[in-house]
GROMACS .gro file of C-alpha atoms in nm:
model
  212
    1UNK     CA    1   8.479   0.822  -9.634
    2UNK     CA    2   8.124   0.726  -9.728
    3UNK     CA    3   7.972   0.410  -9.577
    4UNK     CA    4   7.958   0.097  -9.793
    5UNK     CA    5   7.644   0.054 -10.002
    6UNK     CA    6   7.500  -0.290 -10.072
    7UNK     CA    7   7.524  -0.281 -10.450
    8UNK     CA    8   7.563  -0.587 -10.674
    9UNK     CA    9   7.937  -0.608 -10.621
   10UNK     CA   10   7.913  -0.589 -10.243
   11UNK     CA   11   7.623  -0.836 -10.246
   12UNK     CA   12   7.829  -1.095 -10.435
   13UNK     CA   13   8.134  -1.033 -10.217
   14UNK     CA   14   7.921  -1.057  -9.905
   15UNK     CA   15   7.773  -1.394 -10.001
   16UNK     CA   16   8.122  -1.533 -10.060
   17UNK     CA   17   8.242  -1.402  -9.723
   18UNK     CA   18   7.936  -1.532  -9.542
   19UNK     CA   19   7.987  -1.881  -9.685
   20UNK     CA   20   8.343  -1.878  -9.556
   21UNK     CA   21   8.246  -1.757  -9.209
   22UNK     CA   22   7.932  -1.974  -9.181
   23UNK     CA   23   7.905  -2.261  -9.435
   24UNK     CA   24   7.571  -2.353  -9.281
   25UNK     CA   25   7.416  -2.064  -9.473
   26UNK     CA   26   7.479  -2.229  -9.812
   27UNK     CA   27   7.130  -2.392  -9.831
   28UNK     CA   28   6.971  -2.053  -9.758
   29UNK     CA   29   7.165  -1.885 -10.038
   30UNK     CA   30   7.091  -2.173 -10.276
   31UNK     CA   31   6.717  -2.140 -10.217
   32UNK     CA   32   6.675  -1.777 -10.324
   33UNK     CA   33   6.865  -1.540 -10.547
   34UNK     CA   34   6.801  -1.211 -10.369
   35UNK     CA   35   6.804  -0.920 -10.616
   36UNK     CA   36   7.003  -0.602 -10.576
   37UNK     CA   37   6.821  -0.339 -10.371
   38UNK     CA   38   6.669  -0.054 -10.567
   39UNK     CA   39   6.827   0.291 -10.558
   40UNK     CA   40   6.589   0.534 -10.389
   41UNK     CA   41   6.597   0.910 -10.422
   42UNK     CA   42   6.315   1.039 -10.202
   43UNK     CA   43   6.431   0.968  -9.847
   44UNK     CA   44   6.130   1.145  -9.700
   45UNK     CA   45   5.885   0.914  -9.875
   46UNK     CA   46   6.101   0.614  -9.781
   47UNK     CA   47   6.071   0.695  -9.412
   48UNK     CA   48   5.695   0.750  -9.441
   49UNK     CA   49   5.668   0.413  -9.612
   50UNK     CA   50   5.851   0.249  -9.322
   51UNK     CA   51   5.580   0.384  -9.092
   52UNK     CA   52   5.309   0.242  -9.319
   53UNK     CA   53   5.473  -0.102  -9.307
   54UNK     CA   54   5.491  -0.113  -8.927
   55UNK     CA   55   5.328  -0.422  -8.776
   56UNK     CA   56   5.120  -0.531  -9.076
   57UNK     CA   57   5.174  -0.778  -9.358
   58UNK     CA   58   5.375  -0.672  -9.661
   59UNK     CA   59   5.076  -0.719  -9.893
   60UNK     CA   60   4.844  -0.503  -9.682
   61UNK     CA   61   5.115  -0.240  -9.639
   62UNK     CA   62   5.181  -0.225 -10.013
   63UNK     CA   63   4.810  -0.165 -10.079
   64UNK     CA   64   4.794   0.118  -9.825
   65UNK     CA   65   5.118   0.270  -9.954
   66UNK     CA   66   4.982   0.281 -10.309
   67UNK     CA   67   4.657   0.441 -10.192
   68UNK     CA   68   4.860   0.689  -9.988
   69UNK     CA   69   5.061   0.798 -10.292
   70UNK     CA   70   4.742   0.841 -10.495
   71UNK     CA   71   4.649   1.127 -10.261
   72UNK     CA   72   4.930   1.334 -10.411
   73UNK     CA   73   4.978   1.438 -10.773
   74UNK     CA   74   5.353   1.411 -10.723
   75UNK     CA   75   5.332   1.042 -10.625
   76UNK     CA   76   5.664   0.915 -10.488
   77UNK     CA   77   5.806   1.265 -10.525
   78UNK     CA   78   5.601   1.393 -10.232
   79UNK     CA   79   5.759   1.654 -10.008
   80UNK     CA   80   5.718   1.725  -9.636
   81UNK     CA   81   5.503   2.030  -9.709
   82UNK     CA   82   5.253   1.806  -9.893
   83UNK     CA   83   5.200   1.604  -9.576
   84UNK     CA   84   5.190   1.909  -9.352
   85UNK     CA   85   4.911   2.060  -9.561
   86UNK     CA   86   4.693   1.751  -9.599
   87UNK     CA   87   4.405   1.680  -9.365
   88UNK     CA   88   4.447   1.393  -9.116
   89UNK     CA   89   4.113   1.246  -9.225
   90UNK     CA   90   4.243   1.210  -9.579
   91UNK     CA   91   4.545   1.019  -9.454
   92UNK     CA   92   4.320   0.791  -9.253
   93UNK     CA   93   4.093   0.735  -9.554
   94UNK     CA   94   4.357   0.519  -9.723
   95UNK     CA   95   4.371   0.274  -9.432
   96UNK     CA   96   4.620   0.442  -9.200
   97UNK     CA   97   4.548   0.439  -8.830
   98UNK     CA   98   4.520   0.765  -8.641
   99UNK     CA   99   4.853   0.686  -8.476
  100UNK     CA  100   5.038   0.619  -8.802
  101UNK     CA  101   4.888   0.930  -8.962
  102UNK     CA  102   5.021   1.130  -8.669
  103UNK     CA  103   5.365   0.971  -8.700
  104UNK     CA  104   5.384   1.059  -9.069
  105UNK     CA  105   5.292   1.417  -8.981
  106UNK     CA  106   5.573   1.416  -8.724
  107UNK     CA  107   5.822   1.301  -8.987
  108UNK     CA  108   5.707   1.572  -9.226
  109UNK     CA  109   5.760   1.838  -8.961
  110UNK     CA  110   6.102   1.697  -8.870
  111UNK     CA  111   6.217   1.711  -9.233
  112UNK     CA  112   6.062   2.053  -9.290
  113UNK     CA  113   6.218   2.203  -8.976
  114UNK     CA  114   6.557   2.050  -9.039
  115UNK     CA  115   6.549   1.823  -8.734
  116UNK     CA  116   6.620   1.541  -8.978
  117UNK     CA  117   6.888   1.620  -9.234
  118UNK     CA  118   6.953   1.324  -9.461
  119UNK     CA  119   7.242   1.502  -9.632
  120UNK     CA  120   7.447   1.418  -9.322
  121UNK     CA  121   7.371   1.047  -9.350
  122UNK     CA  122   7.639   0.990  -9.611
  123UNK     CA  123   7.904   1.039  -9.342
  124UNK     CA  124   7.717   0.892  -9.044
  125UNK     CA  125   7.729   0.532  -8.924
  126UNK     CA  126   7.422   0.316  -8.868
  127UNK     CA  127   7.391   0.379  -8.494
  128UNK     CA  128   7.423   0.756  -8.537
  129UNK     CA  129   7.140   0.755  -8.790
  130UNK     CA  130   6.920   0.537  -8.570
  131UNK     CA  131   6.980   0.774  -8.280
  132UNK     CA  132   6.878   1.077  -8.485
  133UNK     CA  133   6.573   0.922  -8.646
  134UNK     CA  134   6.432   0.775  -8.326
  135UNK     CA  135   6.414   1.123  -8.178
  136UNK     CA  136   6.109   1.171  -8.403
  137UNK     CA  137   5.797   1.044  -8.226
  138UNK     CA  138   5.674   0.735  -8.407
  139UNK     CA  139   6.010   0.635  -8.551
  140UNK     CA  140   6.130   0.337  -8.351
  141UNK     CA  141   6.441   0.131  -8.404
  142UNK     CA  142   6.268  -0.106  -8.647
  143UNK     CA  143   6.152   0.183  -8.867
  144UNK     CA  144   6.502   0.330  -8.869
  145UNK     CA  145   6.648  -0.011  -8.953
  146UNK     CA  146   6.414  -0.047  -9.252
  147UNK     CA  147   6.528   0.296  -9.372
  148UNK     CA  148   6.893   0.196  -9.334
  149UNK     CA  149   6.839  -0.133  -9.512
  150UNK     CA  150   6.611  -0.049  -9.804
  151UNK     CA  151   6.690   0.319  -9.862
  152UNK     CA  152   7.051   0.371  -9.759
  153UNK     CA  153   7.130   0.008  -9.853
  154UNK     CA  154   7.357  -0.044  -9.556
  155UNK     CA  155   7.508  -0.396  -9.564
  156UNK     CA  156   7.504  -0.488  -9.193
  157UNK     CA  157   7.143  -0.449  -9.074
  158UNK     CA  158   6.986  -0.732  -8.875
  159UNK     CA  159   6.642  -0.631  -8.737
  160UNK     CA  160   6.598  -0.896  -8.469
  161UNK     CA  161   6.257  -0.763  -8.360
  162UNK     CA  162   6.110  -0.812  -8.709
  163UNK     CA  163   5.862  -1.101  -8.707
  164UNK     CA  164   5.954  -1.204  -9.062
  165UNK     CA  165   6.321  -1.234  -8.970
  166UNK     CA  166   6.229  -1.427  -8.656
  167UNK     CA  167   6.006  -1.668  -8.849
  168UNK     CA  168   6.268  -1.714  -9.120
  169UNK     CA  169   6.527  -1.787  -8.854
  170UNK     CA  170   6.294  -2.040  -8.691
  171UNK     CA  171   6.221  -2.215  -9.022
  172UNK     CA  172   6.580  -2.226  -9.142
  173UNK     CA  173   6.715  -2.365  -8.817
  174UNK     CA  174   6.414  -2.598  -8.761
  175UNK     CA  175   6.336  -2.452  -8.420
  176UNK     CA  176   6.023  -2.546  -8.225
  177UNK     CA  177   5.948  -2.183  -8.141
  178UNK     CA  178   6.044  -1.827  -8.228
  179UNK     CA  179   6.407  -1.778  -8.118
  180UNK     CA  180   6.504  -1.529  -7.853
  181UNK     CA  181   6.668  -1.204  -7.956
  182UNK     CA  182   6.982  -1.295  -7.762
  183UNK     CA  183   7.011  -1.627  -7.945
  184UNK     CA  184   6.963  -1.460  -8.285
  185UNK     CA  185   7.222  -1.193  -8.211
  186UNK     CA  186   7.469  -1.455  -8.092
  187UNK     CA  187   7.422  -1.662  -8.407
  188UNK     CA  188   7.440  -1.357  -8.633
  189UNK     CA  189   7.760  -1.220  -8.487
  190UNK     CA  190   7.968  -1.420  -8.734
  191UNK     CA  191   7.769  -1.268  -9.022
  192UNK     CA  192   7.911  -0.920  -8.969
  193UNK     CA  193   7.957  -0.699  -9.171
  194UNK     CA  194   7.703  -0.849  -9.414
  195UNK     CA  195   7.402  -0.925  -9.196
  196UNK     CA  196   7.167  -0.743  -9.437
  197UNK     CA  197   7.221  -1.020  -9.690
  198UNK     CA  198   7.107  -1.286  -9.444
  199UNK     CA  199   6.813  -1.065  -9.340
  200UNK     CA  200   6.690  -1.046  -9.700
  201UNK     CA  201   6.722  -1.422  -9.747
  202UNK     CA  202   6.532  -1.494  -9.426
  203UNK     CA  203   6.247  -1.272  -9.546
  204UNK     CA  204   6.241  -1.454  -9.879
  205UNK     CA  205   6.226  -1.786  -9.694
  206UNK     CA  206   5.902  -1.674  -9.528
  207UNK     CA  207   5.733  -1.458  -9.793
  208UNK     CA  208   5.901  -1.549 -10.120
  209UNK     CA  209   5.981  -1.259 -10.354
  210UNK     CA  210   5.837  -0.940 -10.209
  211UNK     CA  211   5.821  -0.572 -10.291
  212UNK     CA  212   5.902  -0.309 -10.033
   0.00000   0.00000   0.00000
């Protein structure tokens, strides 16, 4: 049985279930109408993009991502071999750090060698996928979570280490400081199995509509 995908139907069902389990979320849902996540086809590019977005603002990351894609005639249809062949200096020329350029090279090699096989992901749960992806140097849990959320559209992802989620949590609950991870996890436990929906709304609370 394939894992649930956060399509429009599941999104609407999830909001209804979340309101029942935690009525306190109603003001958050009333503030923003989070759109359905886009269907993505190139999982390799999606994982590279997650690396680009690590630890920088969404706007800056989007600019670098667009410059990155301009290096390749295939655009978003890039393949691992394209990254393997390209010079590191060219990757760095678009604003990528040496470290991130290296990580993207690692991902390309992992896909090319079969160490990462996304065909298996349709039958794997979230933790299994995180375990496999984080074996690739440069792919941490946050990067894997972004892949699960935006690319595989898994409905129960709550990236507690993400600064945007932390800030959204702080704003929504009127906290004096960034909440602890333990506190966030405790509060979010009642949001299962639809934590992705709350994650998206918390991001919107901080950034407004954004493009990943």
